[in-house]
Amino acid sequence: MARPSAANIVVIGSINVDLIAQVAHLPKPGDTVSATQLLKRFGGKGANQALAAARHGAQVMLIGNLGDDPDGRDYRNHLRREGINCSSLNTIRGGTGNAFITVDAKGENQIVVIPGANGALTGPSIKMQRARIAVAKTLLIQLEIPTEAVVDAIRIANETKVSVVLNASPVAPDFPWGDLKIDVAIVNENEAEEIFGLKPSAASAHHDSWKERLTKFRIRDLIITRGAQPTLLITKAAVAEVPTHPITPVDTVGAGDTFAGAFVTHFAEGTDLPECIRWANAAAALSTLKSGAQEGVPHRGDVQSALTKAK
């Protein structure tokens, strides 16, 4: 259930059905490895983040595409059960998106995405959602859909004074950094180095360089997740570290999406950024205790309990 004061969040992004193979170790190029089991789960960065925000108490509208196949029908019913507003989910001819995921004994993963219906989420289809984006408190979006859709959505948010949280993942070489205003960008350390050309590990020592990148890329605040290492918050004023929540992971698939969904909920509620990150770190950690991108996504009360015990 959404909290009485819950902020209205619009999430735009991919919706995939995941096929997850459990293996002893990830294959190297040319390798063939045997899987101990194959799981079918709901996933996709957009849907994962929408679900994480909804379980954290936000009022969430998800904008995206499903195929007209059984997977699409099952997914829509699943999202409705989670309390997500599906009125802007389009059903199009063809298959729902898929992801083939390999997970090793340490919880590390490799992912191959087949866009399916997600590939038809175009700029014109996003422009038709202008009225819904315009009334949101915050727009949360990722790069697992066509870049033109992302650009048009952010442009609408900029024009209507809606805050934008961009999870710039996976890296899109054609994303027009600097043309759009981003309130908060969230990336992992590999994505950060690829996008900004700087090493996150030396962020404190080279704050001026990071500050220059934020200005050039029109990003107000940058968050860099680093697995078990403290999460970095880079602002124009300083570099801060927020400790992660210690846990032994079972499956890290979807942890970054859980982070984004939990973060944007607190961000839209007006919480200060370090506290938003503290909650998101704990939510992401708890999400790794079960296999699958959504199975382990915690509810707000679970995260609160974990943070209370950690004090």
CSV table of C-alpha atoms in Angstrom, one decimal:
chain,number,residue,atom,x,y,z
A,1,MET,CA,0.0,0.0,0.0
A,2,ALA,CA,1.2,3.5,-0.8
A,3,ARG,CA,1.8,5.8,2.2
A,4,PRO,CA,-0.6,8.7,2.6
A,5,SER,CA,2.2,11.1,1.8
A,6,ALA,CA,3.6,9.0,-0.9
A,7,ALA,CA,5.0,11.0,-3.9
A,8,ASN,CA,3.7,10.3,-7.4
A,9,ILE,CA,6.5,8.7,-9.4
A,10,VAL,CA,6.5,7.9,-13.1
A,11,VAL,CA,8.9,5.1,-14.2
A,12,ILE,CA,9.7,4.7,-17.9
A,13,GLY,CA,11.6,1.6,-19.0
A,14,SER,CA,12.1,-1.9,-20.1
A,15,ILE,CA,9.9,-4.9,-19.1
A,16,ASN,CA,11.6,-8.3,-19.6
A,17,VAL,CA,11.0,-11.9,-18.7
A,18,ASP,CA,14.3,-13.3,-17.4
A,19,LEU,CA,15.7,-16.8,-17.9
A,20,ILE,CA,18.3,-17.3,-15.2
A,21,ALA,CA,20.9,-20.1,-15.4
A,22,GLN,CA,22.7,-21.0,-12.1
A,23,VAL,CA,26.3,-22.1,-12.8
A,24,ALA,CA,29.4,-22.8,-10.7
A,25,HIS,CA,31.4,-20.2,-12.6
A,26,LEU,CA,30.7,-17.7,-15.4
A,27,PRO,CA,31.8,-18.8,-18.9
A,28,LYS,CA,34.9,-17.3,-20.5
A,29,PRO,CA,34.8,-16.7,-24.3
A,30,GLY,CA,34.5,-20.1,-26.0
A,31,ASP,CA,33.6,-21.9,-22.8
A,32,THR,CA,30.6,-24.2,-22.3
A,33,VAL,CA,29.4,-24.6,-18.7
A,34,SER,CA,26.6,-26.7,-17.3
A,35,ALA,CA,23.8,-25.0,-15.3
A,36,THR,CA,22.4,-26.6,-12.1
A,37,GLN,CA,19.0,-25.0,-12.7
A,38,LEU,CA,17.1,-22.7,-15.0
A,39,LEU,CA,14.6,-20.2,-13.5
A,40,LYS,CA,12.0,-18.0,-15.3
A,41,ARG,CA,11.4,-14.7,-13.5
A,42,PHE,CA,9.9,-11.2,-14.1
A,43,GLY,CA,12.6,-8.6,-14.8
A,44,GLY,CA,13.6,-5.6,-17.0
A,45,LYS,CA,15.1,-2.5,-15.5
A,46,GLY,CA,12.0,-0.4,-15.8
A,47,ALA,CA,9.7,-2.9,-14.2
A,48,ASN,CA,12.2,-3.9,-11.5
A,49,GLN,CA,12.6,-0.2,-10.5
A,50,ALA,CA,8.9,0.4,-10.5
A,51,LEU,CA,8.3,-2.6,-8.3
A,52,ALA,CA,11.1,-1.6,-5.9
A,53,ALA,CA,9.5,1.9,-5.6
A,54,ALA,CA,6.0,0.5,-5.1
A,55,ARG,CA,7.2,-1.9,-2.4
A,56,HIS,CA,8.9,1.1,-0.8
A,57,GLY,CA,5.6,2.9,-0.5
A,58,ALA,CA,5.5,5.1,-3.7
A,59,GLN,CA,2.6,5.7,-6.0
A,60,VAL,CA,4.0,4.4,-9.2
A,61,MET,CA,2.9,4.6,-12.8
A,62,LEU,CA,4.9,2.5,-15.2
A,63,ILE,CA,5.2,3.5,-18.9
A,64,GLY,CA,6.4,0.8,-21.2
A,65,ASN,CA,5.6,-1.9,-23.7
A,66,LEU,CA,4.5,-5.6,-23.4
A,67,GLY,CA,4.1,-8.1,-26.1
A,68,ASP,CA,0.7,-9.7,-27.0
A,69,ASP,CA,2.0,-13.1,-25.8
A,70,PRO,CA,1.3,-15.1,-22.7
A,71,ASP,CA,4.3,-13.5,-21.0
A,72,GLY,CA,2.9,-10.1,-21.6
A,73,ARG,CA,-0.5,-11.0,-20.1
A,74,ASP,CA,1.1,-12.6,-17.1
A,75,TYR,CA,3.4,-9.7,-16.5
A,76,ARG,CA,0.6,-7.1,-16.6
A,77,ASN,CA,-1.3,-9.1,-14.0
A,78,HIS,CA,1.8,-9.4,-11.8
A,79,LEU,CA,2.4,-5.6,-11.9
A,80,ARG,CA,-1.2,-4.9,-11.0
A,81,ARG,CA,-0.9,-7.3,-8.0
A,82,GLU,CA,2.0,-5.2,-6.8
A,83,GLY,CA,-0.1,-2.0,-6.9
A,84,ILE,CA,1.6,-0.4,-9.9
A,85,ASN,CA,-0.6,1.7,-12.2
A,86,CYS,CA,-0.5,-0.1,-15.6
A,87,SER,CA,-2.8,2.2,-17.5
A,88,SER,CA,0.1,3.5,-19.6
A,89,LEU,CA,1.5,0.0,-20.4
A,90,ASN,CA,0.9,-0.6,-24.1
A,91,THR,CA,0.4,-4.1,-25.6
A,92,ILE,CA,2.0,-4.4,-29.0
A,93,ARG,CA,2.2,-7.2,-31.6
A,94,GLY,CA,5.1,-9.5,-31.0
A,95,GLY,CA,7.0,-10.9,-28.0
A,96,THR,CA,7.7,-9.4,-24.6
A,97,GLY,CA,11.3,-8.5,-24.0
A,98,ASN,CA,13.7,-11.2,-22.6
A,99,ALA,CA,16.9,-11.4,-20.7
A,100,PHE,CA,19.2,-14.4,-20.6
A,101,ILE,CA,21.1,-14.3,-17.3
A,102,THR,CA,24.0,-16.5,-16.0
A,103,VAL,CA,24.7,-16.3,-12.2
A,104,ASP,CA,27.7,-18.0,-10.6
A,105,ALA,CA,28.2,-19.3,-7.1
A,106,LYS,CA,29.4,-15.9,-5.8
A,107,GLY,CA,26.2,-14.2,-7.1
A,108,GLU,CA,28.0,-12.4,-9.9
A,109,ASN,CA,26.2,-12.3,-13.3
A,110,GLN,CA,26.3,-11.9,-17.1
A,111,ILE,CA,23.2,-10.7,-18.9
A,112,VAL,CA,22.1,-10.7,-22.6
A,113,VAL,CA,19.0,-8.7,-23.3
A,114,ILE,CA,16.6,-9.2,-26.3
A,115,PRO,CA,14.5,-6.0,-26.5
A,116,GLY,CA,11.3,-7.5,-28.0
A,117,ALA,CA,8.4,-5.1,-27.3
A,118,ASN,CA,10.7,-2.7,-25.5
A,119,GLY,CA,12.3,-1.8,-28.8
A,120,ALA,CA,9.0,-0.2,-30.0
A,121,LEU,CA,9.0,2.3,-27.2
A,122,THR,CA,9.5,5.3,-29.5
A,123,GLY,CA,9.7,9.1,-29.1
A,124,PRO,CA,6.2,9.6,-30.5
A,125,SER,CA,4.7,7.1,-28.1
A,126,ILE,CA,6.4,8.9,-25.2
A,127,LYS,CA,5.1,12.3,-26.3
A,128,MET,CA,1.6,10.9,-26.0
A,129,GLN,CA,2.3,10.4,-22.3
A,130,ARG,CA,3.2,14.1,-21.7
A,131,ALA,CA,0.2,14.8,-19.4
A,132,ARG,CA,1.1,11.9,-17.2
A,133,ILE,CA,4.8,12.8,-16.9
A,134,ALA,CA,4.0,16.4,-16.3
A,135,VAL,CA,2.0,15.7,-13.1
A,136,ALA,CA,4.7,13.4,-11.5
A,137,LYS,CA,6.8,14.5,-8.6
A,138,THR,CA,9.8,12.6,-10.1
A,139,LEU,CA,10.6,10.8,-13.4
A,140,LEU,CA,12.8,7.7,-13.0
A,141,ILE,CA,14.2,6.4,-16.3
A,142,GLN,CA,17.0,4.1,-17.5
A,143,LEU,CA,18.8,3.3,-20.8
A,144,GLU,CA,17.5,-0.2,-21.6
A,145,ILE,CA,15.0,1.3,-24.1
A,146,PRO,CA,15.6,3.3,-27.3
A,147,THR,CA,17.5,6.5,-26.6
A,148,GLU,CA,15.0,8.7,-28.5
A,149,ALA,CA,12.3,7.6,-25.9
A,150,VAL,CA,14.6,8.5,-23.0
A,151,VAL,CA,15.5,11.9,-24.5
A,152,ASP,CA,11.9,12.8,-25.2
A,153,ALA,CA,10.8,11.8,-21.7
A,154,ILE,CA,13.5,13.8,-20.0
A,155,ARG,CA,12.8,16.8,-22.2
A,156,ILE,CA,9.1,16.7,-21.2
A,157,ALA,CA,10.2,16.5,-17.5
A,158,ASN,CA,12.5,19.5,-18.0
A,159,GLU,CA,9.8,21.5,-19.6
A,160,THR,CA,7.3,20.7,-16.9
A,161,LYS,CA,9.7,21.2,-14.0
A,162,VAL,CA,9.6,17.5,-13.0
A,163,SER,CA,12.7,16.1,-11.2
A,164,VAL,CA,14.7,13.6,-13.2
A,165,VAL,CA,16.5,10.6,-11.8
A,166,LEU,CA,18.5,8.8,-14.6
A,167,ASN,CA,20.0,5.4,-14.0
A,168,ALA,CA,22.4,5.6,-17.0
A,169,SER,CA,22.5,1.9,-17.5
A,170,PRO,CA,23.4,0.2,-19.7
A,171,VAL,CA,25.7,2.8,-21.2
A,172,ALA,CA,24.3,4.4,-24.4
A,173,PRO,CA,27.0,5.9,-26.5
A,174,ASP,CA,24.4,8.0,-28.3
A,175,PHE,CA,22.9,9.6,-25.2
A,176,PRO,CA,23.2,13.4,-25.7
A,177,TRP,CA,24.8,14.4,-22.3
A,178,GLY,CA,24.7,18.1,-21.8
A,179,ASP,CA,21.5,18.7,-23.9
A,180,LEU,CA,19.2,17.7,-21.0
A,181,LYS,CA,19.0,18.6,-17.3
A,182,ILE,CA,19.5,15.6,-14.9
A,183,ASP,CA,18.8,16.1,-11.2
A,184,VAL,CA,20.4,12.8,-10.1
A,185,ALA,CA,22.3,10.3,-12.2
A,186,ILE,CA,22.9,6.8,-10.8
A,187,VAL,CA,25.7,4.6,-12.3
A,188,ASN,CA,28.0,1.8,-11.1
A,189,GLU,CA,31.7,2.3,-11.1
A,190,ASN,CA,32.3,0.7,-14.5
A,191,GLU,CA,29.6,2.8,-16.1
A,192,ALA,CA,31.0,5.9,-14.4
A,193,GLU,CA,34.5,5.4,-15.8
A,194,GLU,CA,33.1,4.7,-19.3
A,195,ILE,CA,30.8,7.7,-19.3
A,196,PHE,CA,33.0,10.3,-17.6
A,197,GLY,CA,36.5,9.0,-18.3
A,198,LEU,CA,37.5,9.3,-14.7
A,199,LYS,CA,38.2,6.7,-12.0
A,200,PRO,CA,35.7,6.7,-9.2
A,201,SER,CA,38.2,5.4,-6.7
A,202,ALA,CA,40.1,8.7,-7.0
A,203,ALA,CA,37.0,10.9,-6.9
A,204,SER,CA,37.9,12.7,-3.6
A,205,ALA,CA,41.4,13.6,-4.9
A,206,HIS,CA,40.1,14.8,-8.2
A,207,HIS,CA,36.9,16.5,-7.2
A,208,ASP,CA,37.6,19.4,-9.5
A,209,SER,CA,37.6,17.1,-12.5
A,210,TRP,CA,34.4,15.5,-11.5
A,211,LYS,CA,32.8,18.9,-10.8
A,212,GLU,CA,33.8,19.9,-14.3
A,213,ARG,CA,32.1,16.8,-15.7
A,214,LEU,CA,28.9,17.4,-13.8
A,215,THR,CA,28.7,20.9,-15.2
A,216,LYS,CA,29.4,19.8,-18.7
A,217,PHE,CA,26.9,16.9,-18.6
A,218,ARG,CA,24.3,19.1,-16.8
A,219,ILE,CA,24.0,16.7,-13.8
A,220,ARG,CA,23.3,18.2,-10.5
A,221,ASP,CA,24.3,15.2,-8.3
A,222,LEU,CA,26.0,11.9,-9.2
A,223,ILE,CA,25.7,8.6,-7.3
A,224,ILE,CA,28.2,5.8,-8.0
A,225,THR,CA,27.4,2.4,-6.6
A,226,ARG,CA,30.4,0.1,-6.0
A,227,GLY,CA,29.1,-3.2,-4.8
A,228,ALA,CA,30.1,-3.8,-1.2
A,229,GLN,CA,32.3,-0.7,-1.1
A,230,PRO,CA,30.7,2.6,0.1
A,231,THR,CA,28.5,4.4,-2.4
A,232,LEU,CA,29.9,7.7,-3.7
A,233,LEU,CA,27.8,10.9,-3.8
A,234,ILE,CA,29.5,13.5,-5.9
A,235,THR,CA,28.1,17.0,-5.8
A,236,LYS,CA,29.5,20.4,-7.0
A,237,ALA,CA,30.5,21.0,-3.3
A,238,ALA,CA,32.2,17.7,-2.3
A,239,VAL,CA,32.6,13.9,-2.6
A,240,ALA,CA,30.9,11.9,0.2
A,241,GLU,CA,30.8,8.2,0.9
A,242,VAL,CA,27.8,6.3,2.3
A,243,PRO,CA,28.5,2.9,3.8
A,244,THR,CA,26.8,-0.1,2.3
A,245,HIS,CA,24.7,-2.6,4.3
A,246,PRO,CA,26.9,-5.8,4.9
A,247,ILE,CA,25.3,-9.0,3.5
A,248,THR,CA,26.4,-12.2,1.9
A,249,PRO,CA,24.7,-12.2,-1.5
A,250,VAL,CA,22.9,-15.1,-3.2
A,251,ASP,CA,22.1,-13.3,-6.5
A,252,THR,CA,23.0,-9.7,-7.4
A,253,VAL,CA,20.7,-9.6,-10.4
A,254,GLY,CA,18.4,-6.5,-9.9
A,255,ALA,CA,20.3,-5.1,-6.9
A,256,GLY,CA,21.0,-1.9,-8.8
A,257,ASP,CA,17.4,-1.6,-9.8
A,258,THR,CA,16.3,-2.0,-6.2
A,259,PHE,CA,18.7,0.7,-5.3
A,260,ALA,CA,17.2,3.1,-7.8
A,261,GLY,CA,13.6,2.3,-6.9
A,262,ALA,CA,14.2,2.8,-3.2
A,263,PHE,CA,16.3,5.9,-3.7
A,264,VAL,CA,13.7,7.6,-5.9
A,265,THR,CA,11.0,7.0,-3.4
A,266,HIS,CA,12.8,8.8,-0.6
A,267,PHE,CA,14.1,11.5,-3.0
A,268,ALA,CA,10.6,12.2,-4.2
A,269,GLU,CA,9.5,12.5,-0.5
A,270,GLY,CA,12.1,15.2,0.0
A,271,THR,CA,14.6,13.3,2.0
A,272,ASP,CA,18.3,14.5,1.9
A,273,LEU,CA,20.5,12.6,-0.5
A,274,PRO,CA,22.8,10.8,2.0
A,275,GLU,CA,19.8,9.4,3.8
A,276,CYS,CA,18.2,8.4,0.5
A,277,ILE,CA,21.4,6.5,-0.3
A,278,ARG,CA,21.5,4.9,3.1
A,279,TRP,CA,18.0,3.4,2.6
A,280,ALA,CA,18.8,2.5,-1.0
A,281,ASN,CA,22.0,0.7,0.0
A,282,ALA,CA,20.1,-1.4,2.6
A,283,ALA,CA,17.3,-2.2,0.1
A,284,ALA,CA,19.8,-3.3,-2.5
A,285,ALA,CA,21.7,-5.5,-0.1
A,286,LEU,CA,18.5,-7.2,1.1
A,287,SER,CA,17.4,-7.8,-2.5
A,288,THR,CA,20.4,-10.1,-3.1
A,289,LEU,CA,19.2,-12.7,-0.6
A,290,LYS,CA,17.0,-14.4,-3.2
A,291,SER,CA,17.4,-15.5,-6.8
A,292,GLY,CA,15.8,-13.3,-9.4
A,293,ALA,CA,15.5,-9.6,-10.0
A,294,GLN,CA,12.2,-9.1,-8.2
A,295,GLU,CA,11.8,-12.0,-5.7
A,296,GLY,CA,14.1,-10.5,-3.1
A,297,VAL,CA,13.0,-6.8,-3.5
A,298,PRO,CA,12.2,-5.8,0.1
A,299,HIS,CA,9.3,-3.8,1.4
A,300,ARG,CA,9.9,-0.5,3.2
A,301,GLY,CA,9.3,-2.1,6.7
A,302,ASP,CA,11.9,-4.7,6.0
A,303,VAL,CA,14.5,-2.1,5.1
A,304,GLN,CA,13.6,0.0,8.2
A,305,SER,CA,14.1,-3.1,10.4
A,306,ALA,CA,17.5,-3.8,8.8
A,307,LEU,CA,18.6,-0.2,9.3
A,308,THR,CA,17.5,-0.2,12.9
A,309,LYS,CA,19.3,-3.5,13.7
A,310,ALA,CA,22.5,-2.1,12.0
A,311,LYS,CA,22.7,0.9,14.3
